[in-house]
PDB file of C-alpha atoms in Angstrom:
ATOM      1  CA  UNK A 215      -6.895 -13.147 -26.953  1.00 51.00           C
ATOM      2  CA  UNK A 216      -3.872 -12.137 -24.437  1.00 63.00           C
ATOM      3  CA  UNK A 217      -4.272 -13.295 -20.977  1.00 75.00           C
ATOM      4  CA  UNK A 218      -5.645 -10.583 -18.980  1.00 79.00           C
ATOM      5  CA  UNK A 219      -4.025 -11.991 -15.788  1.00 82.00           C
ATOM      6  CA  UNK A 220      -0.536 -11.993 -17.411  1.00 83.00           C
ATOM      7  CA  UNK A 221       0.066  -8.042 -16.774  1.00 84.00           C
ATOM      8  CA  UNK A 222       0.228  -8.572 -13.025  1.00 87.00           C
ATOM      9  CA  UNK A 223       2.879 -11.185 -12.898  1.00 89.00           C
ATOM     10  CA  UNK A 224       5.738 -10.475 -10.948  1.00 89.00           C
ATOM     11  CA  UNK A 225       9.208 -11.291 -12.715  1.00 89.00           C
ATOM     12  CA  UNK A 226      12.857 -10.739 -11.845  1.00 87.00           C
ATOM     13  CA  UNK A 227      14.681  -8.087 -13.580  1.00 87.00           C
ATOM     14  CA  UNK A 228      18.008  -8.010 -12.188  1.00 85.00           C
ATOM     15  CA  UNK A 229      20.043 -10.478 -10.258  1.00 84.00           C
ATOM     16  CA  UNK A 230      21.724  -9.024  -7.191  1.00 80.00           C
ATOM     17  CA  UNK A 231      23.501 -12.218  -6.372  1.00 79.00           C
ATOM     18  CA  UNK A 232      23.127 -13.838  -3.025  1.00 79.00           C
ATOM     19  CA  UNK A 233      23.122 -12.714   0.602  1.00 79.00           C
ATOM     20  CA  UNK A 234      22.976 -15.077   3.798  1.00 75.00           C
ATOM     21  CA  UNK A 235      22.390 -18.096   1.392  1.00 76.00           C
ATOM     22  CA  UNK A 236      19.288 -16.093  -0.216  1.00 80.00           C
ATOM     23  CA  UNK A 237      19.300 -15.128  -3.930  1.00 82.00           C
ATOM     24  CA  UNK A 238      18.684 -11.451  -4.112  1.00 86.00           C
ATOM     25  CA  UNK A 239      16.717 -10.215  -7.087  1.00 87.00           C
ATOM     26  CA  UNK A 240      14.971  -6.979  -8.474  1.00 88.00           C
ATOM     27  CA  UNK A 241      11.581  -7.579  -9.428  1.00 92.00           C
ATOM     28  CA  UNK A 242       9.421  -5.375 -11.657  1.00 91.00           C
ATOM     29  CA  UNK A 243       7.162  -4.580  -8.874  1.00 93.00           C
ATOM     30  CA  UNK A 244      10.235  -3.272  -7.066  1.00 93.00           C
ATOM     31  CA  UNK A 245      11.822  -1.572  -9.969  1.00 94.00           C
ATOM     32  CA  UNK A 246       8.481   0.349 -10.718  1.00 95.00           C
ATOM     33  CA  UNK A 247       8.293   1.259  -6.939  1.00 96.00           C
ATOM     34  CA  UNK A 248      11.720   2.688  -7.265  1.00 95.00           C
ATOM     35  CA  UNK A 249      10.652   4.355 -10.774  1.00 96.00           C
ATOM     36  CA  UNK A 250       7.465   5.756  -8.944  1.00 96.00           C
ATOM     37  CA  UNK A 251       9.616   7.308  -5.840  1.00 96.00           C
ATOM     38  CA  UNK A 252      12.052   8.755  -8.453  1.00 96.00           C
ATOM     39  CA  UNK A 253       9.524  10.348 -10.508  1.00 95.00           C
ATOM     40  CA  UNK A 254       7.748  12.011  -7.722  1.00 95.00           C
ATOM     41  CA  UNK A 255      11.177  13.266  -6.214  1.00 94.00           C
ATOM     42  CA  UNK A 256      12.135  14.506  -9.528  1.00 93.00           C
ATOM     43  CA  UNK A 257       9.011  16.106 -10.136  1.00 91.00           C
ATOM     44  CA  UNK A 258       8.730  18.023  -6.946  1.00 89.00           C
ATOM     45  CA  UNK A 259      12.292  19.169  -7.357  1.00 88.00           C
ATOM     46  CA  UNK A 260      11.678  20.275 -10.899  1.00 87.00           C
ATOM     47  CA  UNK A 261       8.416  22.204 -10.010  1.00 83.00           C
ATOM     48  CA  UNK A 262      10.159  24.195  -7.114  1.00 77.00           C
ATOM     49  CA  UNK A 263      13.472  25.160  -8.985  1.00 76.00           C
ATOM     50  CA  UNK A 264      12.534  28.658 -10.211  1.00 72.00           C
ATOM     51  CA  UNK A 265      11.643  31.673  -8.025  1.00 64.00           C
ATOM     52  CA  UNK A 266       8.990  32.691 -10.192  1.00 69.00           C
ATOM     53  CA  UNK A 267       5.996  30.121 -10.207  1.00 71.00           C
ATOM     54  CA  UNK A 268       5.413  28.368 -13.493  1.00 78.00           C
ATOM     55  CA  UNK A 269       2.933  25.630 -14.673  1.00 83.00           C
ATOM     56  CA  UNK A 270       4.940  22.740 -12.791  1.00 84.00           C
ATOM     57  CA  UNK A 271       4.914  24.522  -9.535  1.00 86.00           C
ATOM     58  CA  UNK A 272       1.227  25.694  -9.777  1.00 86.00           C
ATOM     59  CA  UNK A 273       0.269  22.052 -10.414  1.00 88.00           C
ATOM     60  CA  UNK A 274       2.616  20.915  -7.457  1.00 88.00           C
ATOM     61  CA  UNK A 275       1.047  23.669  -5.193  1.00 88.00           C
ATOM     62  CA  UNK A 276      -2.407  22.861  -6.160  1.00 91.00           C
ATOM     63  CA  UNK A 277      -1.689  19.256  -4.824  1.00 91.00           C
ATOM     64  CA  UNK A 278      -0.006  20.492  -1.914  1.00 91.00           C
ATOM     65  CA  UNK A 279      -2.686  22.526  -1.030  1.00 93.00           C
ATOM     66  CA  UNK A 280      -5.442  20.286  -1.477  1.00 93.00           C
ATOM     67  CA  UNK A 281      -3.916  17.616   0.435  1.00 94.00           C
ATOM     68  CA  UNK A 282      -2.899  20.215   3.314  1.00 94.00           C
ATOM     69  CA  UNK A 283      -6.678  21.051   3.348  1.00 94.00           C
ATOM     70  CA  UNK A 284      -7.942  17.605   3.753  1.00 93.00           C
ATOM     71  CA  UNK A 285      -5.549  16.883   6.596  1.00 94.00           C
ATOM     72  CA  UNK A 286      -6.613  20.270   8.226  1.00 92.00           C
ATOM     73  CA  UNK A 287     -10.255  19.747   7.685  1.00 91.00           C
ATOM     74  CA  UNK A 288     -10.270  15.970   8.916  1.00 89.00           C
ATOM     75  CA  UNK A 289      -7.886  16.425  11.896  1.00 86.00           C
ATOM     76  CA  UNK A 290      -7.222  20.072  12.532  1.00 86.00           C
ATOM     77  CA  UNK A 291      -4.190  21.913  12.985  1.00 87.00           C
ATOM     78  CA  UNK A 292      -2.601  19.507  14.983  1.00 88.00           C
ATOM     79  CA  UNK A 293      -2.783  16.673  12.256  1.00 89.00           C
ATOM     80  CA  UNK A 294      -0.703  18.932  10.013  1.00 92.00           C
ATOM     81  CA  UNK A 295       2.414  16.985  11.907  1.00 92.00           C
ATOM     82  CA  UNK A 296       1.456  14.288   9.953  1.00 94.00           C
ATOM     83  CA  UNK A 297       1.069  16.118   6.573  1.00 94.00           C
ATOM     84  CA  UNK A 298       4.466  14.781   4.930  1.00 94.00           C
ATOM     85  CA  UNK A 299       3.533  11.193   5.772  1.00 94.00           C
ATOM     86  CA  UNK A 300      -0.109  11.810   4.098  1.00 95.00           C
ATOM     87  CA  UNK A 301       1.350  13.852   1.072  1.00 96.00           C
ATOM     88  CA  UNK A 302       3.958  11.096   0.372  1.00 95.00           C
ATOM     89  CA  UNK A 303       1.049   8.646   0.164  1.00 96.00           C
ATOM     90  CA  UNK A 304      -0.950  10.420  -2.069  1.00 96.00           C
ATOM     91  CA  UNK A 305       1.889  11.337  -4.298  1.00 95.00           C
ATOM     92  CA  UNK A 306       3.282   7.639  -4.325  1.00 96.00           C
ATOM     93  CA  UNK A 307      -0.349   6.207  -5.034  1.00 96.00           C
ATOM     94  CA  UNK A 308      -1.110   8.562  -7.548  1.00 96.00           C
ATOM     95  CA  UNK A 309       1.867   8.144  -9.393  1.00 96.00           C
ATOM     96  CA  UNK A 310       2.223   4.590  -9.149  1.00 95.00           C
ATOM     97  CA  UNK A 311      -1.567   4.281 -10.649  1.00 95.00           C
ATOM     98  CA  UNK A 312      -0.976   6.741 -13.381  1.00 95.00           C
ATOM     99  CA  UNK A 313       2.459   4.740 -14.264  1.00 95.00           C
ATOM    100  CA  UNK A 314       0.146   1.730 -14.741  1.00 92.00           C
ATOM    101  CA  UNK A 315      -1.828   3.389 -17.502  1.00 92.00           C
ATOM    102  CA  UNK A 316       0.987   3.084 -19.616  1.00 91.00           C
ATOM    103  CA  UNK A 317       1.017   0.321 -21.878  1.00 86.00           C
ATOM    104  CA  UNK A 318       3.138  -2.373 -21.011  1.00 86.00           C
ATOM    105  CA  UNK A 319       3.692  -0.800 -17.647  1.00 91.00           C
ATOM    106  CA  UNK A 320       3.381  -2.570 -14.428  1.00 93.00           C
ATOM    107  CA  UNK A 321       0.815  -1.452 -11.665  1.00 93.00           C
ATOM    108  CA  UNK A 322       2.213  -1.955  -8.434  1.00 95.00           C
ATOM    109  CA  UNK A 323      -1.092  -0.807  -6.751  1.00 94.00           C
ATOM    110  CA  UNK A 324      -2.752  -3.784  -8.294  1.00 92.00           C
ATOM    111  CA  UNK A 325      -1.234  -6.213  -5.853  1.00 93.00           C
ATOM    112  CA  UNK A 326      -2.501  -6.683  -2.404  1.00 94.00           C
ATOM    113  CA  UNK A 327       0.824  -7.045  -0.732  1.00 94.00           C
ATOM    114  CA  UNK A 328       1.812  -3.291  -1.857  1.00 95.00           C
ATOM    115  CA  UNK A 329      -1.456  -1.794  -0.644  1.00 96.00           C
ATOM    116  CA  UNK A 330      -1.641  -3.694   2.445  1.00 96.00           C
ATOM    117  CA  UNK A 331       2.001  -2.589   3.342  1.00 96.00           C
ATOM    118  CA  UNK A 332       0.703   1.144   3.105  1.00 96.00           C
ATOM    119  CA  UNK A 333      -2.485   0.431   5.116  1.00 96.00           C
ATOM    120  CA  UNK A 334      -0.599  -1.138   7.880  1.00 96.00           C
ATOM    121  CA  UNK A 335       1.924   1.740   7.817  1.00 96.00           C
ATOM    122  CA  UNK A 336      -1.041   3.907   8.670  1.00 96.00           C
ATOM    123  CA  UNK A 337      -2.565   1.711  11.165  1.00 96.00           C
ATOM    124  CA  UNK A 338       0.531   1.391  13.066  1.00 96.00           C
ATOM    125  CA  UNK A 339       1.174   5.056  12.831  1.00 94.00           C
ATOM    126  CA  UNK A 340      -2.132   5.954  14.109  1.00 93.00           C
ATOM    127  CA  UNK A 341      -2.556   3.297  16.750  1.00 94.00           C
ATOM    128  CA  UNK A 342       1.147   4.131  18.261  1.00 94.00           C
ATOM    129  CA  UNK A 343       0.747   7.903  18.306  1.00 93.00           C
ATOM    130  CA  UNK A 344      -2.880   7.248  19.639  1.00 91.00           C
ATOM    131  CA  UNK A 345      -1.424   5.329  22.546  1.00 92.00           C
ATOM    132  CA  UNK A 346       1.138   7.518  23.357  1.00 92.00           C
ATOM    133  CA  UNK A 347      -0.498  10.883  23.076  1.00 90.00           C
ATOM    134  CA  UNK A 348      -3.702   9.933  24.797  1.00 87.00           C
ATOM    135  CA  UNK A 349      -2.561   6.745  26.969  1.00 87.00           C
ATOM    136  CA  UNK A 350      -5.761   4.776  28.498  1.00 85.00           C
ATOM    137  CA  UNK A 351      -8.175   7.446  26.915  1.00 87.00           C
ATOM    138  CA  UNK A 352      -7.314   6.014  23.316  1.00 86.00           C
ATOM    139  CA  UNK A 353      -9.539   3.193  24.331  1.00 87.00           C
ATOM    140  CA  UNK A 354     -12.772   5.621  24.518  1.00 84.00           C
ATOM    141  CA  UNK A 355     -12.339   4.958  20.514  1.00 84.00           C
ATOM    142  CA  UNK A 356     -14.332   1.804  21.101  1.00 85.00           C
ATOM    143  CA  UNK A 357     -16.877   3.218  23.251  1.00 81.00           C
ATOM    144  CA  UNK A 358     -18.083   6.400  21.661  1.00 74.00           C
ATOM    145  CA  UNK A 359     -19.147   9.494  23.583  1.00 74.00           C
ATOM    146  CA  UNK A 360     -22.935   9.374  24.148  1.00 76.00           C
ATOM    147  CA  UNK A 361     -23.573   5.538  23.858  1.00 76.00           C
ATOM    148  CA  UNK A 362     -25.546   4.044  27.127  1.00 81.00           C
ATOM    149  CA  UNK A 363     -23.061   2.035  29.074  1.00 82.00           C
ATOM    150  CA  UNK A 364     -25.629  -0.967  28.984  1.00 78.00           C
ATOM    151  CA  UNK A 365     -24.870  -1.377  25.328  1.00 81.00           C
ATOM    152  CA  UNK A 366     -20.914  -1.516  25.962  1.00 79.00           C
ATOM    153  CA  UNK A 367     -20.774  -5.530  25.499  1.00 84.00           C
ATOM    154  CA  UNK A 368     -22.251  -5.171  22.055  1.00 86.00           C
ATOM    155  CA  UNK A 369     -20.658  -1.977  21.173  1.00 86.00           C
ATOM    156  CA  UNK A 370     -16.878  -2.492  22.271  1.00 86.00           C
ATOM    157  CA  UNK A 371     -16.395  -5.854  20.389  1.00 90.00           C
ATOM    158  CA  UNK A 372     -18.105  -4.605  17.285  1.00 90.00           C
ATOM    159  CA  UNK A 373     -15.822  -1.230  17.370  1.00 87.00           C
ATOM    160  CA  UNK A 374     -12.751  -3.516  18.291  1.00 90.00           C
ATOM    161  CA  UNK A 375     -13.182  -5.692  15.101  1.00 92.00           C
ATOM    162  CA  UNK A 376     -14.018  -2.556  13.005  1.00 90.00           C
ATOM    163  CA  UNK A 377     -10.995  -1.037  14.169  1.00 91.00           C
ATOM    164  CA  UNK A 378      -8.627  -4.279  13.390  1.00 93.00           C
ATOM    165  CA  UNK A 379     -10.213  -4.476  10.076  1.00 93.00           C
ATOM    166  CA  UNK A 380      -9.198  -1.036   8.828  1.00 93.00           C
ATOM    167  CA  UNK A 381      -5.876  -1.914   7.502  1.00 93.00           C
ATOM    168  CA  UNK A 382      -7.761  -4.920   5.300  1.00 94.00           C
ATOM    169  CA  UNK A 383     -10.480  -2.623   4.044  1.00 93.00           C
ATOM    170  CA  UNK A 384      -8.172   0.294   3.502  1.00 93.00           C
ATOM    171  CA  UNK A 385      -5.853  -1.941   1.521  1.00 94.00           C
ATOM    172  CA  UNK A 386      -8.318  -3.944  -0.711  1.00 94.00           C
ATOM    173  CA  UNK A 387     -10.578  -1.051  -1.704  1.00 93.00           C
ATOM    174  CA  UNK A 388      -7.538   0.356  -3.685  1.00 94.00           C
ATOM    175  CA  UNK A 389      -6.107  -3.085  -4.707  1.00 94.00           C
ATOM    176  CA  UNK A 390      -9.654  -4.183  -5.788  1.00 94.00           C
ATOM    177  CA  UNK A 391     -10.255  -1.210  -7.790  1.00 94.00           C
ATOM    178  CA  UNK A 392      -7.076  -1.102  -9.626  1.00 93.00           C
ATOM    179  CA  UNK A 393      -7.142  -4.774 -10.335  1.00 93.00           C
ATOM    180  CA  UNK A 394     -10.666  -5.081 -11.850  1.00 91.00           C
ATOM    181  CA  UNK A 395     -10.195  -2.114 -13.863  1.00 90.00           C
ATOM    182  CA  UNK A 396      -7.209  -3.252 -15.391  1.00 90.00           C
ATOM    183  CA  UNK A 397      -8.580  -6.622 -16.116  1.00 91.00           C
ATOM    184  CA  UNK A 398     -11.894  -5.283 -17.704  1.00 89.00           C
ATOM    185  CA  UNK A 399      -9.554  -2.653 -19.878  1.00 88.00           C
ATOM    186  CA  UNK A 400      -7.066  -5.504 -20.924  1.00 87.00           C
ATOM    187  CA  UNK A 401     -10.145  -7.888 -21.818  1.00 87.00           C
ATOM    188  CA  UNK A 402     -11.818  -5.226 -24.082  1.00 85.00           C
ATOM    189  CA  UNK A 403      -8.534  -4.368 -25.813  1.00 84.00           C
ATOM    190  CA  UNK A 404      -8.206  -8.172 -26.318  1.00 82.00           C
ATOM    191  CA  UNK A 405     -11.598  -8.080 -28.224  1.00 81.00           C
ATOM    192  CA  UNK A 406     -10.364  -4.967 -30.441  1.00 81.00           C
ATOM    193  CA  UNK A 407      -7.046  -7.313 -31.470  1.00 78.00           C
ATOM    194  CA  UNK A 408      -8.850 -10.597 -31.946  1.00 80.00           C
ATOM    195  CA  UNK A 409     -11.665  -9.129 -34.000  1.00 78.00           C
ATOM    196  CA  UNK A 410      -9.561  -7.219 -36.205  1.00 74.00           C
ATOM    197  CA  UNK A 411      -7.848 -10.783 -37.502  1.00 73.00           C
ATOM    198  CA  UNK A 412     -11.144 -11.552 -39.076  1.00 75.00           C
ATOM    199  CA  UNK A 413     -10.656  -8.965 -42.042  1.00 73.00           C
ATOM    200  CA  UNK A 414     -13.457  -6.022 -42.923  1.00 78.00           C
ATOM    201  CA  UNK A 415     -16.421  -7.568 -40.981  1.00 78.00           C
ATOM    202  CA  UNK A 416     -14.246  -8.057 -37.981  1.00 75.00           C
ATOM    203  CA  UNK A 417     -12.914  -4.408 -38.054  1.00 76.00           C
ATOM    204  CA  UNK A 418     -16.704  -3.334 -38.374  1.00 80.00           C
ATOM    205  CA  UNK A 419     -17.579  -5.544 -35.134  1.00 77.00           C
ATOM    206  CA  UNK A 420     -14.284  -4.089 -33.315  1.00 77.00           C
ATOM    207  CA  UNK A 421     -15.683  -0.604 -33.160  1.00 84.00           C
ATOM    208  CA  UNK A 422     -17.990  -1.180 -30.253  1.00 85.00           C
ATOM    209  CA  UNK A 423     -15.128  -2.889 -27.976  1.00 82.00           C
ATOM    210  CA  UNK A 424     -12.852   0.109 -29.218  1.00 84.00           C
ATOM    211  CA  UNK A 425     -15.094   2.629 -28.083  1.00 88.00           C
ATOM    212  CA  UNK A 426     -15.497   0.514 -24.656  1.00 88.00           C
ATOM    213  CA  UNK A 427     -11.517   0.704 -24.482  1.00 88.00           C
ATOM    214  CA  UNK A 428     -11.539   4.363 -24.866  1.00 91.00           C
ATOM    215  CA  UNK A 429     -14.146   4.960 -22.330  1.00 91.00           C
ATOM    216  CA  UNK A 430     -12.673   2.500 -19.648  1.00 91.00           C
ATOM    217  CA  UNK A 431      -9.364   4.346 -20.121  1.00 91.00           C
ATOM    218  CA  UNK A 432     -10.559   7.503 -19.543  1.00 93.00           C
ATOM    219  CA  UNK A 433     -12.458   5.965 -16.246  1.00 93.00           C
ATOM    220  CA  UNK A 434      -9.248   4.432 -15.085  1.00 93.00           C
ATOM    221  CA  UNK A 435      -7.675   7.542 -15.460  1.00 93.00           C
ATOM    222  CA  UNK A 436     -10.273   8.999 -13.171  1.00 94.00           C
ATOM    223  CA  UNK A 437     -10.106   6.252 -11.039  1.00 94.00           C
ATOM    224  CA  UNK A 438      -6.333   6.649 -10.458  1.00 94.00           C
ATOM    225  CA  UNK A 439      -6.679   9.786  -9.014  1.00 94.00           C
ATOM    226  CA  UNK A 440      -9.949   9.126  -7.152  1.00 95.00           C
ATOM    227  CA  UNK A 441      -8.499   6.138  -5.471  1.00 95.00           C
ATOM    228  CA  UNK A 442      -5.302   7.759  -4.371  1.00 95.00           C
ATOM    229  CA  UNK A 443      -7.455  10.639  -2.774  1.00 95.00           C
ATOM    230  CA  UNK A 444     -10.025   8.005  -1.174  1.00 95.00           C
ATOM    231  CA  UNK A 445      -6.784   6.458   0.459  1.00 96.00           C
ATOM    232  CA  UNK A 446      -5.482   9.874   1.509  1.00 95.00           C
ATOM    233  CA  UNK A 447      -8.903  10.670   2.902  1.00 95.00           C
ATOM    234  CA  UNK A 448      -9.164   7.608   4.976  1.00 94.00           C
ATOM    235  CA  UNK A 449      -5.739   8.275   6.354  1.00 95.00           C
ATOM    236  CA  UNK A 450      -6.737  11.638   7.619  1.00 94.00           C
ATOM    237  CA  UNK A 451      -9.939  10.177   9.170  1.00 92.00           C
ATOM    238  CA  UNK A 452      -8.118   7.531  11.144  1.00 93.00           C
ATOM    239  CA  UNK A 453      -5.498  10.249  12.315  1.00 92.00           C
ATOM    240  CA  UNK A 454      -8.284  12.214  13.548  1.00 90.00           C
ATOM    241  CA  UNK A 455      -9.188   9.145  15.830  1.00 87.00           C
ATOM    242  CA  UNK A 456      -5.806   9.166  17.318  1.00 88.00           C
ATOM    243  CA  UNK A 457      -6.093  12.862  17.986  1.00 88.00           C
ATOM    244  CA  UNK A 458      -9.586  12.845  19.356  1.00 83.00           C
ATOM    245  CA  UNK A 459     -10.626   9.263  20.426  1.00 78.00           C
ATOM    246  CA  UNK A 460     -14.180   9.058  21.605  1.00 63.00           C
ATOM    247  CA  UNK A 461     -15.482  11.808  19.184  1.00 56.00           C
TER     248      UNK A 461
END
């Protein structure tokens, strides 16, 4: 049976020479991230090339309006200034997840370093904007409105730890789901291949794992969309805290 972990191995794709004494290479992870950006950019340009809306433009507009509605619903009209960031995150994660479903492709969102980088980007933007916009009032986020002051020594440390841990939970949620799903899918697919080597009896026994593989593939496709949306939804919720601390 093929190693289910091998699909996450980072390998060198292109040697870019040396710079400042360090060897520069293009890895499969970086290559697939570049591919993701190129595909998203090409899709948006292709979808909006015609004055008369077509199917591709309808799909692009549906994604646009869906994310715009989420941003407005969570943070109000003022949060729309962050719409380009939120939509870019959604499009990147969704496309990267879907690319990972192609056989022999690499899933960049199954690596914690990638999802943590995206989560830290959100964390830094929210924190910096919250401090710039609200000043000291931003720290009301750690003491919610309506909580009695005598509970401050308990509530404030809990809220601070919860806030600092946001990028960790934000990153791990996406990473863990994609990693676990692809490992499970590879294991059941490996069962099908292994049982097929045992002749007619093995082929008969492979029917169940084959059915599970098909079901898991459908589930992974669904989770690819759901996890991209959840990451986006949490980003909007965090932006709302920067806009309206203490509520």
